[in-house]
C-alpha positions as YAML, in Angstrom:
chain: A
units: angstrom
residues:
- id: 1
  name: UNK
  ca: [-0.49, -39.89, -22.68]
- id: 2
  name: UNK
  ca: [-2.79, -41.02, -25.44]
- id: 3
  name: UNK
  ca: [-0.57, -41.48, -29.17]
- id: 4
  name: UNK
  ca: [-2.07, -42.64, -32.41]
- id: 5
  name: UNK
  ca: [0.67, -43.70, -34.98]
- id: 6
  name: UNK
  ca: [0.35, -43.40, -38.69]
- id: 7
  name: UNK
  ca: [1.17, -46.43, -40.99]
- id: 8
  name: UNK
  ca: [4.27, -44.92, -42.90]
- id: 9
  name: UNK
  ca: [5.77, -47.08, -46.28]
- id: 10
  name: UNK
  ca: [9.46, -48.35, -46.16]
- id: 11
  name: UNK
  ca: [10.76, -46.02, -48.18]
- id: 12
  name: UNK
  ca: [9.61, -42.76, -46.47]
- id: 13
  name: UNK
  ca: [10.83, -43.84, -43.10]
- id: 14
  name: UNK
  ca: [13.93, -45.38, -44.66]
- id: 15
  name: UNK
  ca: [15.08, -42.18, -47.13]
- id: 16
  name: UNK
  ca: [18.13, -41.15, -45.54]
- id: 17
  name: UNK
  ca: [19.37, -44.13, -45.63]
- id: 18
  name: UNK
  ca: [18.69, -44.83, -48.88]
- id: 19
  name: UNK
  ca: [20.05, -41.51, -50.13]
- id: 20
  name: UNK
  ca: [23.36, -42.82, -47.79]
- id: 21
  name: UNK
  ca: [23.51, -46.16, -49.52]
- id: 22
  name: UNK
  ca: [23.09, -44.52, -53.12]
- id: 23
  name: UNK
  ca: [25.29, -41.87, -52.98]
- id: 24
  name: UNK
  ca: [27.84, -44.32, -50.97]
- id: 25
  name: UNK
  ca: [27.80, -46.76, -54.09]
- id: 26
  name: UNK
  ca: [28.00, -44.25, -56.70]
- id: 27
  name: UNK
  ca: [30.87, -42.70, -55.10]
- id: 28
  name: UNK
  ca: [33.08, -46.27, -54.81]
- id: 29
  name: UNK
  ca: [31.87, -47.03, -58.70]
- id: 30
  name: UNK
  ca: [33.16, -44.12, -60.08]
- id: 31
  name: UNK
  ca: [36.14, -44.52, -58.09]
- id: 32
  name: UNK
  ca: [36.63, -48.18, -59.32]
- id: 33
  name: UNK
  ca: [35.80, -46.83, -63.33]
- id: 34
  name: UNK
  ca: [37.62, -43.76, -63.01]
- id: 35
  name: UNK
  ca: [40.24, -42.53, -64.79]
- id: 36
  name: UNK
  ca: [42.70, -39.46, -63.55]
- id: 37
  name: UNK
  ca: [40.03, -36.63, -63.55]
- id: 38
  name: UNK
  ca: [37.46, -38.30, -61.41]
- id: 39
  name: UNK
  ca: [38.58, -38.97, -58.50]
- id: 40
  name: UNK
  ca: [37.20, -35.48, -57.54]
- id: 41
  name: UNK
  ca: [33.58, -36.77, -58.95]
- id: 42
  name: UNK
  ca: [33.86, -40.00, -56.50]
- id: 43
  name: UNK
  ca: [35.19, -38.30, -53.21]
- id: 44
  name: UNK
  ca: [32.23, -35.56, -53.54]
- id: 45
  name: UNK
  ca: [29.93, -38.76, -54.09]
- id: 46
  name: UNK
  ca: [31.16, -40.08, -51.06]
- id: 47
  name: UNK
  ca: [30.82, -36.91, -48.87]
- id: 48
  name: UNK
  ca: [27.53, -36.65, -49.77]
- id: 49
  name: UNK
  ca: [26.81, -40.43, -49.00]
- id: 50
  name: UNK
  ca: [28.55, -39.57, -45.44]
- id: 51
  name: UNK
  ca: [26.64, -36.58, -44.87]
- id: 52
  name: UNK
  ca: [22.96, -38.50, -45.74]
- id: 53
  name: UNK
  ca: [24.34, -41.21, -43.32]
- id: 54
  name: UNK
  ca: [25.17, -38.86, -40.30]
- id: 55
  name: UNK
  ca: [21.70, -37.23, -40.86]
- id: 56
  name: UNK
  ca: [19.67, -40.52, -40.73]
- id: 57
  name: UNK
  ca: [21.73, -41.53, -37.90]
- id: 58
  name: UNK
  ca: [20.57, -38.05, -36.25]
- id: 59
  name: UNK
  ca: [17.11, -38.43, -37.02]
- id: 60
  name: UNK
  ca: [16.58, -41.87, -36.19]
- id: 61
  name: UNK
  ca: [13.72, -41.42, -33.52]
- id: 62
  name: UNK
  ca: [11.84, -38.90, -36.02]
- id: 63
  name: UNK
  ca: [10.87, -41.74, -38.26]
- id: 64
  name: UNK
  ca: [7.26, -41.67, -37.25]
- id: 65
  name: UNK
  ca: [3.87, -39.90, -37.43]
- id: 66
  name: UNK
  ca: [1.69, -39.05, -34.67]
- id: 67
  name: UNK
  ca: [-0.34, -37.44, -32.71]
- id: 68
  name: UNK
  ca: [-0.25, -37.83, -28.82]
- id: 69
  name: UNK
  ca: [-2.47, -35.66, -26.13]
- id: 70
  name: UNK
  ca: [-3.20, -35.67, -22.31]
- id: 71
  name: UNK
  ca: [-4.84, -33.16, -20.34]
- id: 72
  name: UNK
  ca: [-2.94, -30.07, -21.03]
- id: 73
  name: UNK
  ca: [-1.27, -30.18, -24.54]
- id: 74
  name: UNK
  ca: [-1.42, -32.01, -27.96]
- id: 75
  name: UNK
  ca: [1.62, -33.33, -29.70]
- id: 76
  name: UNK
  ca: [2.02, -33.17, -33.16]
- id: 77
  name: UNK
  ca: [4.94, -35.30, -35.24]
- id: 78
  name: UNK
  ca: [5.51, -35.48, -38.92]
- id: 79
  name: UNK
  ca: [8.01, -37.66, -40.64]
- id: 80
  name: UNK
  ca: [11.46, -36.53, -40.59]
- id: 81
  name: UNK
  ca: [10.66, -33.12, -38.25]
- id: 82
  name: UNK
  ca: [10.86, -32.16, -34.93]
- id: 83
  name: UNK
  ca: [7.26, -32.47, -33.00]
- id: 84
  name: UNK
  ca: [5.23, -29.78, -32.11]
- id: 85
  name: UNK
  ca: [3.12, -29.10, -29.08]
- id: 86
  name: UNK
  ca: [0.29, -26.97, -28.94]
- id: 87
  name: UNK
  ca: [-0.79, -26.02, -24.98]
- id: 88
  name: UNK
  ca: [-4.79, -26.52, -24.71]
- id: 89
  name: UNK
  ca: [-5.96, -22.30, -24.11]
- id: 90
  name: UNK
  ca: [-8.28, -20.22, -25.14]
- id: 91
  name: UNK
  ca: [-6.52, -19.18, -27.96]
- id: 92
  name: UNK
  ca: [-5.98, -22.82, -29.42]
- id: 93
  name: UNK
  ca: [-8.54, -24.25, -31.59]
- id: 94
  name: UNK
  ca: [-8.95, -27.37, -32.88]
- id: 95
  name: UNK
  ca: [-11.06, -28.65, -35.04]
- id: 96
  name: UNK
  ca: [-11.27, -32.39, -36.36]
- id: 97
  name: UNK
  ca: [-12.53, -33.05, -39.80]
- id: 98
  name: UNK
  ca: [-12.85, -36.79, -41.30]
- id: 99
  name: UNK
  ca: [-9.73, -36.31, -43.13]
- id: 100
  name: UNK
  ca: [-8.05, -33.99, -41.10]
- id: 101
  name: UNK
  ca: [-6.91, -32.48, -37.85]
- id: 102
  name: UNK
  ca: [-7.17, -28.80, -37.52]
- id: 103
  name: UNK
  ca: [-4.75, -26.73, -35.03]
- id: 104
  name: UNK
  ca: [-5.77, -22.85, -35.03]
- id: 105
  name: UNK
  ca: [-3.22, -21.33, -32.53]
- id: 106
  name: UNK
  ca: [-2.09, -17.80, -32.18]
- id: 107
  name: UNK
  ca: [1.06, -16.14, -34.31]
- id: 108
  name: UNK
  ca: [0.03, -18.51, -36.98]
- id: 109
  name: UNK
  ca: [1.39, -21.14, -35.77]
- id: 110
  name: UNK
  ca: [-1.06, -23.58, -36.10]
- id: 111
  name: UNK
  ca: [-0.80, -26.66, -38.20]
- id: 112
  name: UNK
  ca: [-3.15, -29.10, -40.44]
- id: 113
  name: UNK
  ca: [-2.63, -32.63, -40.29]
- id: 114
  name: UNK
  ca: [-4.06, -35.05, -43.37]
- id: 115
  name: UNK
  ca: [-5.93, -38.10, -41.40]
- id: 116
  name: UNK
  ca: [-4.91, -40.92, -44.46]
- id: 117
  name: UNK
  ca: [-2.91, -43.37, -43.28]
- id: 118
  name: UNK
  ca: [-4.56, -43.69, -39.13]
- id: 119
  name: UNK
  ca: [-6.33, -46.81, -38.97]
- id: 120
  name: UNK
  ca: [-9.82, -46.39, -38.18]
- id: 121
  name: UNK
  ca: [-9.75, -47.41, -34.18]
- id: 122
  name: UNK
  ca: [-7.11, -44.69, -34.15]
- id: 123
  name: UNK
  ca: [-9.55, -42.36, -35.52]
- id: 124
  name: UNK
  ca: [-12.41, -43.38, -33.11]
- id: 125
  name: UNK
  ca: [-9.62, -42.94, -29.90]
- id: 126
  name: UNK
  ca: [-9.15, -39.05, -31.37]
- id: 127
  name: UNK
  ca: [-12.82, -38.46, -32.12]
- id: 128
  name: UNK
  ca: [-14.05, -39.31, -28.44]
- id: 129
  name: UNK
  ca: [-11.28, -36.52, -27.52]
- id: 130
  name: UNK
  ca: [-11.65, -34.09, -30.13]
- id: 131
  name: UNK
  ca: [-15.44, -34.47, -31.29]
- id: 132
  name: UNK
  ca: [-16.32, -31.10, -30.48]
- id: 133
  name: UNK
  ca: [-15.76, -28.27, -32.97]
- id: 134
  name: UNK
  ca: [-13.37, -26.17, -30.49]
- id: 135
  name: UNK
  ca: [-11.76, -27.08, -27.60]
- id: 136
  name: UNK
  ca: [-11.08, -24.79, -25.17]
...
């Protein structure tokens, strides 16, 4: 299976974590500056820094873009989702612009993916497979 990664920044690949971290601190400083009536105010802090930890740690492998294809179906992955995989048919049609992918597929469930961010070898290894204007 062919996959083309995206070049994705720190920060977007790293949010949960960094939602974890902030919420985690802001919760222990108002607990170390509070008086009687925020104790509430830290402990919902620190629930919410839990919860944005347990989420990163469950979507740990979804920290990357791609797009991967062999002979029978195309994989689509976006940052912090689950991938999708379109089945090549008759009724799939896809379409590659120069600055994006195109997925027409039946029930509307197709999908349009921005090309900013591939590096430009990446590009060339999805344009010898997707050059035409459908693909059936």
């Amino acid at each position: 299976m062919q996959k083309i990664i995206k070049k994705t920044s720190f920060f977007k690949r790293n949010l949960n974590y960094i939602f974890a971290f902030f919420w985690l601190s802001m919760g222990f400083a108002f607990y170390l500056n509070s008086d009687s009536g925020r104790y509430l105010v830290s402990t919902l802090y620190g629930i919410s820094g839990i919860l944005y930890a347990w989420l990163a740690y469950k979507q740990k492998d979804r920290n990357t873009e791609y797009i991967a294809w062999d002979e029978e179906k195309l994989i689509v992955a976006r940052l912090h989702q689950k991938p999708k995989a379109y089945y090549f048919s008759p009724e799939v049609n896809i379409h590659l612009s120069n600055y994006n992918l195109i997925i027409k597929a039946p029930r509307a469930t197709g999908d349009m993916v921005e090309l900013k961010g591939f590096t430009e070898k990446d590009l060339d290894l999805l344009r010898e497979k997707f050059a035409n204007t459908a693909v059936a």
